[in-house]
Amino acid sequence: VLYVGGAFGSIGGQPRTALAALDLQTGQPTAWNPILTEWDVVGPRVRALALVDSALYVGGSFASIGGQPRICLGGVDTTTGLATAWDSHMDGLVWSLLVSGNTLYVGGAFSRAGDVPASGLAAFALAPPSPSPSH
């Protein structure tokens, strides 16, 4: 699967709002569809993606993703397309994402992140992955 983001309303003939998953074999969109909604006066746009295990972190300009309110940054489950429980509490645009170890670095035009002052740059500690059960 290839996850793609942008400012589109459809891809491969299927309605998708700014975010889609494409099948690598066929190039066609999969059924996965974590709907994004408009934030401010701009239609939803995805500017950055970061995949961590089964969560796709999405940054851009949107008011909700995967059925939950998430301002400009949210995580969605790569299987269901539903929002994860994690909420960044951003107050402005997200332009870039980088994951290093268990830290998600975020850049953009925001002044608060995680309910604390942050002038365009923030770091979030992500939960470490669950250990795999041994067989």
PDB file of C-alpha atoms in Angstrom:
ATOM      1  CA  VAL A   1       0.000   0.000   0.000  1.00  0.00           C
ATOM      2  CA  LEU A   2       1.137   3.520  -0.839  1.00  0.00           C
ATOM      3  CA  TYR A   3      -0.385   6.343   1.226  1.00  0.00           C
ATOM      4  CA  VAL A   4      -0.781   9.643  -0.630  1.00  0.00           C
ATOM      5  CA  GLY A   5      -1.907  13.062   0.486  1.00  0.00           C
ATOM      6  CA  GLY A   6      -2.566  16.395  -1.164  1.00  0.00           C
ATOM      7  CA  ALA A   7      -5.459  18.682  -2.063  1.00  0.00           C
ATOM      8  CA  PHE A   8      -7.521  16.329  -4.223  1.00  0.00           C
ATOM      9  CA  GLY A   9     -11.205  15.386  -4.129  1.00  0.00           C
ATOM     10  CA  SER A  10     -10.851  12.125  -6.030  1.00  0.00           C
ATOM     11  CA  ILE A  11      -8.121   9.738  -7.081  1.00  0.00           C
ATOM     12  CA  GLY A  12      -8.279   6.864  -9.543  1.00  0.00           C
ATOM     13  CA  GLY A  13     -11.921   7.729 -10.205  1.00  0.00           C
ATOM     14  CA  GLN A  14     -12.852   7.243  -6.522  1.00  0.00           C
ATOM     15  CA  PRO A  15     -13.953  10.035  -4.167  1.00  0.00           C
ATOM     16  CA  ARG A  16     -11.245  10.675  -1.587  1.00  0.00           C
ATOM     17  CA  THR A  17     -10.675  13.934   0.271  1.00  0.00           C
ATOM     18  CA  ALA A  18      -6.943  14.773   0.415  1.00  0.00           C
ATOM     19  CA  LEU A  19      -5.829  11.318   1.625  1.00  0.00           C
ATOM     20  CA  ALA A  20      -5.867   7.853   0.054  1.00  0.00           C
ATOM     21  CA  ALA A  21      -4.227   4.456   0.051  1.00  0.00           C
ATOM     22  CA  LEU A  22      -3.243   2.984  -3.311  1.00  0.00           C
ATOM     23  CA  ASP A  23      -2.766  -0.696  -4.056  1.00  0.00           C
ATOM     24  CA  LEU A  24       0.827  -1.125  -5.242  1.00  0.00           C
ATOM     25  CA  GLN A  25      -0.126  -3.930  -7.643  1.00  0.00           C
ATOM     26  CA  THR A  26      -2.932  -2.129  -9.457  1.00  0.00           C
ATOM     27  CA  GLY A  27      -2.354   1.557  -8.656  1.00  0.00           C
ATOM     28  CA  GLN A  28      -6.034   1.826  -7.738  1.00  0.00           C
ATOM     29  CA  PRO A  29      -7.374   3.281  -4.480  1.00  0.00           C
ATOM     30  CA  THR A  30      -8.198   0.797  -1.746  1.00  0.00           C
ATOM     31  CA  ALA A  31     -11.438   0.934   0.275  1.00  0.00           C
ATOM     32  CA  TRP A  32      -9.548   2.739   3.102  1.00  0.00           C
ATOM     33  CA  ASN A  33     -11.040   6.223   3.468  1.00  0.00           C
ATOM     34  CA  PRO A  34     -10.372   8.272   6.628  1.00  0.00           C
ATOM     35  CA  ILE A  35     -12.489  11.275   5.713  1.00  0.00           C
ATOM     36  CA  LEU A  36     -10.997  14.728   6.410  1.00  0.00           C
ATOM     37  CA  THR A  37     -13.132  17.842   6.891  1.00  0.00           C
ATOM     38  CA  GLU A  38     -12.576  21.510   6.130  1.00  0.00           C
ATOM     39  CA  TRP A  39     -10.755  23.701   8.646  1.00  0.00           C
ATOM     40  CA  ASP A  40     -11.020  27.485   8.501  1.00  0.00           C
ATOM     41  CA  VAL A  41     -11.819  28.520   4.901  1.00  0.00           C
ATOM     42  CA  VAL A  42      -9.510  26.107   3.103  1.00  0.00           C
ATOM     43  CA  GLY A  43     -10.581  22.656   1.934  1.00  0.00           C
ATOM     44  CA  PRO A  44      -8.700  19.771   3.546  1.00  0.00           C
ATOM     45  CA  ARG A  45      -5.066  19.445   2.484  1.00  0.00           C
ATOM     46  CA  VAL A  46      -2.498  16.888   3.507  1.00  0.00           C
ATOM     47  CA  ARG A  47       1.079  18.139   3.529  1.00  0.00           C
ATOM     48  CA  ALA A  48       2.932  15.467   5.519  1.00  0.00           C
ATOM     49  CA  LEU A  49       2.642  11.760   6.350  1.00  0.00           C
ATOM     50  CA  ALA A  50       4.537   9.554   8.813  1.00  0.00           C
ATOM     51  CA  LEU A  51       3.859   5.835   9.180  1.00  0.00           C
ATOM     52  CA  VAL A  52       4.508   4.224  12.581  1.00  0.00           C
ATOM     53  CA  ASP A  53       3.456   0.585  12.908  1.00  0.00           C
ATOM     54  CA  SER A  54      -0.295   0.535  12.181  1.00  0.00           C
ATOM     55  CA  ALA A  55      -0.804   4.294  12.632  1.00  0.00           C
ATOM     56  CA  LEU A  56      -0.449   6.878   9.888  1.00  0.00           C
ATOM     57  CA  TYR A  57       0.208  10.375  11.256  1.00  0.00           C
ATOM     58  CA  VAL A  58      -1.243  13.029   8.976  1.00  0.00           C
ATOM     59  CA  GLY A  59      -0.372  16.738   8.979  1.00  0.00           C
ATOM     60  CA  GLY A  60      -1.887  19.552   6.968  1.00  0.00           C
ATOM     61  CA  SER A  61      -5.016  21.690   7.207  1.00  0.00           C
ATOM     62  CA  PHE A  62      -8.181  19.928   8.361  1.00  0.00           C
ATOM     63  CA  ALA A  63     -10.663  20.013  11.242  1.00  0.00           C
ATOM     64  CA  SER A  64     -11.265  16.280  11.614  1.00  0.00           C
ATOM     65  CA  ILE A  65      -9.903  12.990  10.388  1.00  0.00           C
ATOM     66  CA  GLY A  66     -11.202   9.465  10.675  1.00  0.00           C
ATOM     67  CA  GLY A  67     -14.392  10.607  12.403  1.00  0.00           C
ATOM     68  CA  GLN A  68     -12.792  12.618  15.236  1.00  0.00           C
ATOM     69  CA  PRO A  69     -11.965  16.312  15.662  1.00  0.00           C
ATOM     70  CA  ARG A  70      -8.229  16.769  15.116  1.00  0.00           C
ATOM     71  CA  ILE A  71      -6.912  20.204  14.143  1.00  0.00           C
ATOM     72  CA  CYS A  72      -4.251  19.857  11.431  1.00  0.00           C
ATOM     73  CA  LEU A  73      -2.563  16.766  12.921  1.00  0.00           C
ATOM     74  CA  GLY A  74      -3.965  13.345  13.688  1.00  0.00           C
ATOM     75  CA  GLY A  75      -3.270   9.660  13.641  1.00  0.00           C
ATOM     76  CA  VAL A  76      -5.406   7.154  11.752  1.00  0.00           C
ATOM     77  CA  ASP A  77      -5.459   3.372  11.889  1.00  0.00           C
ATOM     78  CA  THR A  78      -4.123   1.942   8.630  1.00  0.00           C
ATOM     79  CA  THR A  79      -6.651  -0.902   8.706  1.00  0.00           C
ATOM     80  CA  THR A  80      -9.886   0.833   9.673  1.00  0.00           C
ATOM     81  CA  GLY A  81      -9.257   4.470   8.660  1.00  0.00           C
ATOM     82  CA  LEU A  82     -10.578   5.573  12.057  1.00  0.00           C
ATOM     83  CA  ALA A  83      -8.775   8.170  14.152  1.00  0.00           C
ATOM     84  CA  THR A  84      -6.482   6.880  16.874  1.00  0.00           C
ATOM     85  CA  ALA A  85      -7.071   8.005  20.466  1.00  0.00           C
ATOM     86  CA  TRP A  86      -4.033  10.311  20.256  1.00  0.00           C
ATOM     87  CA  ASP A  87      -4.839  14.035  19.972  1.00  0.00           C
ATOM     88  CA  SER A  88      -2.049  16.567  19.461  1.00  0.00           C
ATOM     89  CA  HIS A  89      -4.180  19.605  20.399  1.00  0.00           C
ATOM     90  CA  MET A  90      -2.628  21.730  17.622  1.00  0.00           C
ATOM     91  CA  ASP A  91      -3.855  25.234  16.857  1.00  0.00           C
ATOM     92  CA  GLY A  92      -2.457  25.737  13.361  1.00  0.00           C
ATOM     93  CA  LEU A  93      -1.127  24.312  10.117  1.00  0.00           C
ATOM     94  CA  VAL A  94       1.257  21.350   9.998  1.00  0.00           C
ATOM     95  CA  TRP A  95       3.740  21.278   7.130  1.00  0.00           C
ATOM     96  CA  SER A  96       6.217  18.571   8.042  1.00  0.00           C
ATOM     97  CA  LEU A  97       6.524  15.374  10.086  1.00  0.00           C
ATOM     98  CA  LEU A  98       9.520  13.250  11.013  1.00  0.00           C
ATOM     99  CA  VAL A  99       9.646  10.155  13.194  1.00  0.00           C
ATOM    100  CA  SER A 100      12.871   9.239  14.960  1.00  0.00           C
ATOM    101  CA  GLY A 101      12.722   6.413  17.467  1.00  0.00           C
ATOM    102  CA  ASN A 102       9.599   6.994  19.553  1.00  0.00           C
ATOM    103  CA  THR A 103       9.421  10.730  18.833  1.00  0.00           C
ATOM    104  CA  LEU A 104       7.217  12.502  16.284  1.00  0.00           C
ATOM    105  CA  TYR A 105       8.675  15.884  15.270  1.00  0.00           C
ATOM    106  CA  VAL A 106       6.223  18.404  13.814  1.00  0.00           C
ATOM    107  CA  GLY A 107       6.862  21.643  11.936  1.00  0.00           C
ATOM    108  CA  GLY A 108       4.338  24.221  10.793  1.00  0.00           C
ATOM    109  CA  ALA A 109       2.511  27.470  11.474  1.00  0.00           C
ATOM    110  CA  PHE A 110       1.173  26.873  14.973  1.00  0.00           C
ATOM    111  CA  SER A 111       1.643  28.486  18.370  1.00  0.00           C
ATOM    112  CA  ARG A 112       0.398  25.649  20.610  1.00  0.00           C
ATOM    113  CA  ALA A 113       0.925  21.895  20.529  1.00  0.00           C
ATOM    114  CA  GLY A 114      -0.168  19.440  23.178  1.00  0.00           C
ATOM    115  CA  ASP A 115      -1.780  22.338  25.084  1.00  0.00           C
ATOM    116  CA  VAL A 116       1.589  24.078  25.614  1.00  0.00           C
ATOM    117  CA  PRO A 117       3.237  26.990  23.781  1.00  0.00           C
ATOM    118  CA  ALA A 118       5.141  25.872  20.682  1.00  0.00           C
ATOM    119  CA  SER A 119       6.305  28.292  18.021  1.00  0.00           C
ATOM    120  CA  GLY A 120       6.194  26.256  14.801  1.00  0.00           C
ATOM    121  CA  LEU A 121       8.151  23.260  16.084  1.00  0.00           C
ATOM    122  CA  ALA A 122       7.067  20.491  18.468  1.00  0.00           C
ATOM    123  CA  ALA A 123       8.035  16.973  19.514  1.00  0.00           C
ATOM    124  CA  PHE A 124       5.655  14.294  20.781  1.00  0.00           C
ATOM    125  CA  ALA A 125       6.659  11.094  22.546  1.00  0.00           C
ATOM    126  CA  LEU A 126       4.897   8.164  20.910  1.00  0.00           C
ATOM    127  CA  ALA A 127       4.031   5.015  22.833  1.00  0.00           C
ATOM    128  CA  PRO A 128       6.604   2.313  22.208  1.00  0.00           C
ATOM    129  CA  PRO A 129       5.327  -0.560  20.078  1.00  0.00           C
ATOM    130  CA  SER A 130       3.717  -3.454  21.923  1.00  0.00           C
ATOM    131  CA  PRO A 131       5.941  -6.531  22.124  1.00  0.00           C
ATOM    132  CA  SER A 132       4.959  -9.310  19.774  1.00  0.00           C
ATOM    133  CA  PRO A 133       3.558 -12.374  21.487  1.00  0.00           C
ATOM    134  CA  SER A 134       5.978 -15.273  21.434  1.00  0.00           C
ATOM    135  CA  HIS A 135       4.845 -18.562  19.949  1.00  0.00           C
TER     136      HIS A 135
END
